[in-house]
Amino acid sequence: MTSFLDPLLQRVKARLRPLARRVGLAKGEPVWWEKRTKPQAASVGVGTGTGTGDGAAACNVCGWSGAEFAEPFHVEMATCPQCGSIARDRFLLHGFLSRNPKPWGLRVLETSPRMGRDYRRMMRQWFQYTASDFDESNHVADIKVDLMAIGLPDNSIDVLLTPHVLEHVPDTALALGEIRRILAPGGRMYLQVPLLQGVTAAPAEPEFHGDNTPVFWRFGWDLTALLRAAGFETTVLVTDEWLDSLSGKSPRPIDVGDGFAINDICEHVVMADLVAVATPETARRFGFLP
C-alpha cells in the first residue's frame, strides 16, 4: 500500500543519499565505472556515462537515470540523487568530452573538484587524474596547488579542469601564465566561472563563497580577452538554447533578481566567442539548464 508520505520520503532520501555515499554510510547501485563498462563520448550530447534507464533525466557522471533531478533546474542545483553532481559538474564533464575526441589516458588536473571519492575513482579509471586544492584543511586532494605558483613541471598536463576557482585568485594574469606553462603543447583548459554580469569587476563589497573563500573577481564576457592576452585560443561553450537567447533568436531569460544581471550579460556578450555543445534535448536530459 502506498502512503501519501512516500513521495516526500523518496525526495528526502534522494537529497541525503549523495552525502551518505561520500561519508561511507550508504552505497547506491553500481555505477558504470564499477561495472567496468567503458564510457561513450563519440558524439556531442553524450557525456562520460550514459543513463542506465529511459527516464527523462540522466546523469552523465555516474549513469543514473530517473524521472527528475532533485531541486530546481539551476547551475548550482538539479542534483543527481545517486552521485550528487549538480548542473555545472555535468556540463563541465560534457564540455571536456565533447571537445576531446580521444580523451582516454590524458594527464588531467582538476582544481578543487566539488565531487567526492567515487567521482575521483571514476576519473582515474580512464585518465591520469590528479585532484588539487589550495586549502587542504577543508578539502581532500592529491596535491596542493596555488594557481599563481603551480609546483608542477612545464608541459606536464594535457587537460586542466578548473571549476569556479579563478574568481578566488587575486592575480588573474599570473595564474593564467602559470597554467600556460604547465599545459603541454596542444593541451586544453576547461574553465568555469560564475557569470553574474557582463563586464569583469572586483566585488563592490566583500564577497565569500563556500568554505568562506574570498571572491576577488566577478568575471564577465571580457574574461576571453584576458585569456587571449595570456596566449590561449578561447571558445565559450554554451547550450543551443542559451546561444539562441543571447543572439536574440529566442526571448531573453527574465531577470528575477537572483544575482544574475541578465540585461547586462546580454548587452556585453561577444557572440563570435560562443559555440553550442548541447542540443535542447541533451540540456534537458542532463540538467544543463541555468
Coordinates of C-alpha atoms in Angstrom, one line a residue:
M1 CA 0.0 0.0 0.0
T2 CA 1.3 3.4 -0.9
S3 CA 1.3 6.2 1.7
F4 CA 0.9 9.8 0.8
L5 CA 4.2 10.4 2.5
D6 CA 6.1 8.1 0.1
P7 CA 6.9 10.9 -2.5
L8 CA 8.2 13.1 0.3
L9 CA 10.3 10.3 1.8
Q10 CA 11.8 9.5 -1.6
R11 CA 12.7 13.1 -2.2
V12 CA 14.4 13.3 1.2
K13 CA 16.3 10.1 0.5
A14 CA 17.4 11.5 -2.9
R15 CA 18.9 14.6 -1.3
L16 CA 20.6 12.7 1.5
R17 CA 22.0 9.8 -0.5
P18 CA 24.9 11.6 -2.1
L19 CA 26.1 12.9 1.3
A20 CA 25.7 9.4 2.8
R21 CA 27.7 7.9 -0.1
R22 CA 30.5 10.4 0.3
V23 CA 31.0 9.7 4.0
G24 CA 30.6 5.9 3.6
L25 CA 27.2 5.4 5.2
A26 CA 25.4 4.3 2.0
K27 CA 26.1 2.5 -1.2
G28 CA 24.0 3.1 -4.3
E29 CA 23.5 0.8 -7.3
P30 CA 26.8 0.0 -9.1
V31 CA 27.6 2.8 -11.5
W32 CA 29.2 2.4 -14.9
W33 CA 32.8 2.6 -13.8
E34 CA 32.2 0.0 -11.1
K35 CA 30.8 -2.3 -13.8
R36 CA 33.9 -1.6 -15.8
T37 CA 31.8 -0.5 -18.8
K38 CA 33.8 1.8 -21.0
P39 CA 32.1 5.2 -21.3
Q40 CA 31.0 6.6 -24.6
A41 CA 31.9 10.1 -25.8
A42 CA 31.8 9.7 -29.6
S43 CA 29.1 12.3 -30.2
V44 CA 28.1 15.6 -28.8
G45 CA 25.3 15.1 -26.3
V46 CA 26.9 12.0 -24.7
G47 CA 28.9 12.5 -21.6
T48 CA 31.3 10.2 -19.7
G49 CA 28.5 7.8 -18.8
T50 CA 25.0 7.5 -20.2
G51 CA 21.8 7.0 -18.3
T52 CA 21.1 3.4 -17.3
G53 CA 17.4 3.7 -17.9
D54 CA 15.0 5.6 -20.1
G55 CA 14.0 8.3 -17.5
A56 CA 13.5 11.9 -18.5
A57 CA 16.6 12.9 -16.5
A58 CA 20.1 11.3 -16.7
C59 CA 23.5 11.9 -15.1
N60 CA 26.5 11.8 -17.5
V61 CA 28.8 11.5 -14.5
C62 CA 27.5 8.3 -12.9
G63 CA 25.0 6.9 -15.3
W64 CA 21.9 7.4 -13.1
S65 CA 18.6 7.8 -14.9
G66 CA 15.2 8.7 -13.5
A67 CA 12.2 10.9 -13.6
E68 CA 13.9 14.1 -12.4
F69 CA 16.9 15.6 -10.6
A70 CA 16.4 16.8 -7.0
E71 CA 15.8 20.5 -6.6
P72 CA 15.0 23.0 -9.3
F73 CA 17.0 23.4 -12.6
H74 CA 19.8 25.8 -11.7
V75 CA 23.5 25.8 -12.3
E76 CA 24.1 25.1 -8.5
M77 CA 21.2 22.6 -8.2
A78 CA 19.5 19.9 -10.4
T79 CA 21.3 17.4 -8.1
C80 CA 21.8 13.8 -9.2
P81 CA 20.3 11.6 -6.4
Q82 CA 23.0 8.9 -6.9
C83 CA 26.3 10.8 -7.1
G84 CA 25.5 14.3 -6.0
S85 CA 26.5 16.0 -9.2
I86 CA 24.9 19.4 -9.9
A87 CA 24.2 21.1 -13.3
R88 CA 27.6 22.7 -13.6
D89 CA 29.5 19.5 -12.8
R90 CA 27.7 17.6 -15.6
F91 CA 28.2 20.5 -18.1
L92 CA 31.9 20.7 -17.4
L93 CA 32.4 17.0 -18.0
H94 CA 30.2 17.1 -21.1
G95 CA 32.2 20.1 -22.5
F96 CA 35.5 18.3 -21.9
L97 CA 34.5 15.1 -23.5
S98 CA 32.6 16.6 -26.4
R99 CA 35.7 18.6 -27.4
N100 CA 38.2 15.8 -26.9
P101 CA 37.5 13.0 -29.4
K102 CA 40.0 10.6 -27.8
P103 CA 40.5 11.7 -24.2
W104 CA 41.3 8.4 -22.5
G105 CA 44.7 8.3 -20.8
L106 CA 45.2 12.0 -20.9
R107 CA 47.0 13.7 -17.9
V108 CA 44.2 15.6 -16.3
L109 CA 44.5 18.0 -13.4
E110 CA 41.3 19.2 -11.7
T111 CA 41.5 22.1 -9.3
S112 CA 39.1 21.9 -6.2
P113 CA 36.7 19.3 -7.6
R114 CA 33.4 19.6 -5.9
M115 CA 32.6 15.8 -6.3
G116 CA 33.8 13.3 -3.8
R117 CA 35.7 9.9 -3.7
D118 CA 33.5 8.0 -6.2
Y119 CA 33.9 10.7 -8.8
R120 CA 37.7 10.8 -8.4
R121 CA 37.9 7.0 -8.6
M122 CA 35.9 7.1 -11.8
M123 CA 38.2 9.7 -13.3
R124 CA 41.3 7.5 -12.5
Q125 CA 39.7 4.6 -14.4
W126 CA 40.2 6.5 -17.7
F127 CA 42.6 9.3 -17.1
Q128 CA 45.9 10.0 -15.4
Y129 CA 43.9 12.1 -13.0
T130 CA 45.1 14.4 -10.2
A131 CA 42.9 16.4 -7.8
S132 CA 44.3 19.6 -6.3
D133 CA 43.3 22.2 -3.9
F134 CA 44.8 25.3 -2.3
D135 CA 43.3 24.8 1.1
E136 CA 43.9 21.2 2.2
S137 CA 42.4 21.8 5.6
N138 CA 38.9 22.0 4.0
H139 CA 39.3 19.6 1.1
V140 CA 40.8 16.2 0.4
A141 CA 43.2 16.5 -2.6
D142 CA 46.2 14.6 -4.1
I143 CA 48.4 17.8 -4.2
K144 CA 48.2 21.4 -3.0
V145 CA 48.2 23.9 -5.9
D146 CA 48.4 27.7 -5.8
L147 CA 47.4 28.8 -9.3
M148 CA 49.7 31.8 -9.0
A149 CA 52.7 29.5 -8.3
I150 CA 52.0 26.0 -9.6
G151 CA 54.6 23.5 -8.3
L152 CA 54.5 21.3 -11.4
P153 CA 57.0 21.0 -14.3
D154 CA 56.5 22.7 -17.7
N155 CA 54.3 20.8 -20.2
S156 CA 53.2 18.3 -17.6
I157 CA 49.4 18.4 -18.0
D158 CA 47.2 17.7 -21.0
V159 CA 43.9 18.9 -19.6
L160 CA 43.2 21.3 -16.8
L161 CA 39.6 21.3 -15.4
T162 CA 39.2 24.3 -13.2
P163 CA 35.6 24.8 -12.0
H164 CA 34.7 28.0 -10.0
V165 CA 38.3 28.7 -8.8
L166 CA 39.7 31.5 -10.8
E167 CA 37.4 34.1 -9.2
H168 CA 39.2 33.3 -5.9
V169 CA 42.7 34.1 -7.3
P170 CA 44.0 37.6 -6.7
D171 CA 46.2 37.9 -9.8
T172 CA 44.4 36.5 -12.8
A173 CA 47.2 37.2 -15.3
L174 CA 49.8 35.5 -13.1
A175 CA 47.6 32.4 -12.7
L176 CA 46.9 32.2 -16.5
G177 CA 50.6 32.4 -17.2
E178 CA 51.3 29.5 -14.8
I179 CA 48.5 27.5 -16.4
R180 CA 50.0 28.1 -19.9
R181 CA 53.4 26.9 -18.5
I182 CA 52.2 23.5 -17.2
L183 CA 50.0 22.7 -20.2
A184 CA 51.6 20.5 -22.8
P185 CA 51.6 21.5 -26.5
G186 CA 48.0 21.1 -27.7
G187 CA 46.8 21.0 -24.1
R188 CA 43.4 22.5 -23.1
M189 CA 41.9 24.2 -20.1
Y190 CA 38.2 23.9 -19.4
L191 CA 37.5 26.9 -17.2
Q192 CA 34.2 27.6 -15.3
V193 CA 33.5 30.8 -13.5
P194 CA 30.2 32.3 -12.2
L195 CA 28.9 34.6 -14.9
L196 CA 26.8 37.1 -13.0
Q197 CA 27.4 40.3 -15.1
G198 CA 28.6 41.4 -18.5
V199 CA 31.9 43.0 -17.6
T200 CA 34.6 42.0 -15.1
A201 CA 34.9 43.9 -11.9
A202 CA 36.0 43.4 -8.3
P203 CA 33.2 42.9 -5.8
A204 CA 31.7 46.2 -4.6
E205 CA 31.6 44.7 -1.1
P206 CA 33.5 41.8 0.5
E207 CA 32.1 38.6 -1.0
F208 CA 32.7 34.9 0.0
H209 CA 31.7 31.6 -1.4
G210 CA 31.7 28.1 0.2
D211 CA 34.2 27.5 3.0
N212 CA 34.4 31.2 3.5
T213 CA 36.6 31.6 0.4
P214 CA 37.0 35.3 -0.6
V215 CA 36.0 36.4 -4.1
F216 CA 38.5 38.7 -5.8
W217 CA 36.8 39.0 -9.2
R218 CA 33.3 38.9 -10.7
F219 CA 34.1 37.9 -14.2
G220 CA 32.2 39.0 -17.4
W221 CA 32.5 38.1 -21.0
D222 CA 35.7 40.1 -21.3
L223 CA 37.5 37.2 -19.5
T224 CA 38.0 35.9 -23.0
A225 CA 40.2 38.9 -23.8
L226 CA 42.3 38.2 -20.7
L227 CA 42.7 34.6 -21.8
R228 CA 43.8 35.6 -25.3
A229 CA 46.3 38.1 -23.9
A230 CA 47.8 35.2 -21.9
G231 CA 48.2 33.2 -25.2
F232 CA 45.1 31.0 -25.1
E233 CA 42.8 30.3 -28.1
T234 CA 39.4 30.8 -26.5
T235 CA 36.0 29.4 -27.1
V236 CA 32.9 29.8 -24.8
L237 CA 30.9 26.6 -24.6
V238 CA 27.1 27.0 -24.2
T239 CA 23.9 25.2 -24.8
D240 CA 21.9 25.7 -28.0
E241 CA 19.1 27.4 -26.0
W242 CA 21.4 29.8 -24.3
L243 CA 23.0 30.7 -27.7
D244 CA 19.6 31.4 -29.1
S245 CA 18.7 33.7 -26.1
L246 CA 21.9 35.6 -26.3
S247 CA 21.6 36.1 -30.1
G248 CA 18.0 37.3 -29.9
K249 CA 16.6 34.3 -31.8
S250 CA 14.5 33.5 -28.7
P251 CA 13.4 35.6 -25.8
R252 CA 15.9 36.5 -23.1
P253 CA 15.5 34.9 -19.7
I254 CA 13.6 37.1 -17.2
D255 CA 15.7 38.9 -14.7
V256 CA 14.2 37.8 -11.4
G257 CA 16.8 39.4 -9.1
D258 CA 18.6 36.2 -8.2
G259 CA 22.1 37.6 -8.6
F260 CA 22.3 37.3 -12.4
A261 CA 22.3 40.7 -14.2
I262 CA 20.6 39.3 -17.3
N263 CA 20.3 42.6 -19.2
D264 CA 24.0 43.4 -18.6
I265 CA 25.0 39.9 -19.6
C266 CA 23.1 40.1 -22.8
E267 CA 24.3 43.6 -23.6
H268 CA 28.0 42.7 -23.4
V269 CA 28.1 39.2 -24.9
V270 CA 30.6 38.5 -27.7
M271 CA 28.7 36.3 -30.0
A272 CA 31.7 35.3 -32.0
D273 CA 33.2 33.6 -29.0
L274 CA 30.2 31.2 -28.4
V275 CA 30.0 27.6 -29.6
A276 CA 27.0 25.4 -28.8
V277 CA 27.7 21.9 -27.5
A278 CA 24.4 20.7 -26.2
T279 CA 21.0 20.5 -28.0
P280 CA 17.9 21.4 -26.1
E281 CA 17.1 17.6 -25.7
T282 CA 20.6 17.0 -24.3
A283 CA 20.4 20.0 -22.0
R284 CA 17.1 18.9 -20.5
R285 CA 18.1 15.3 -20.1
F286 CA 21.4 16.0 -18.4
G287 CA 20.1 19.0 -16.5
F288 CA 22.3 21.7 -18.0
L289 CA 19.6 24.4 -17.9
P290 CA 20.6 27.5 -15.9

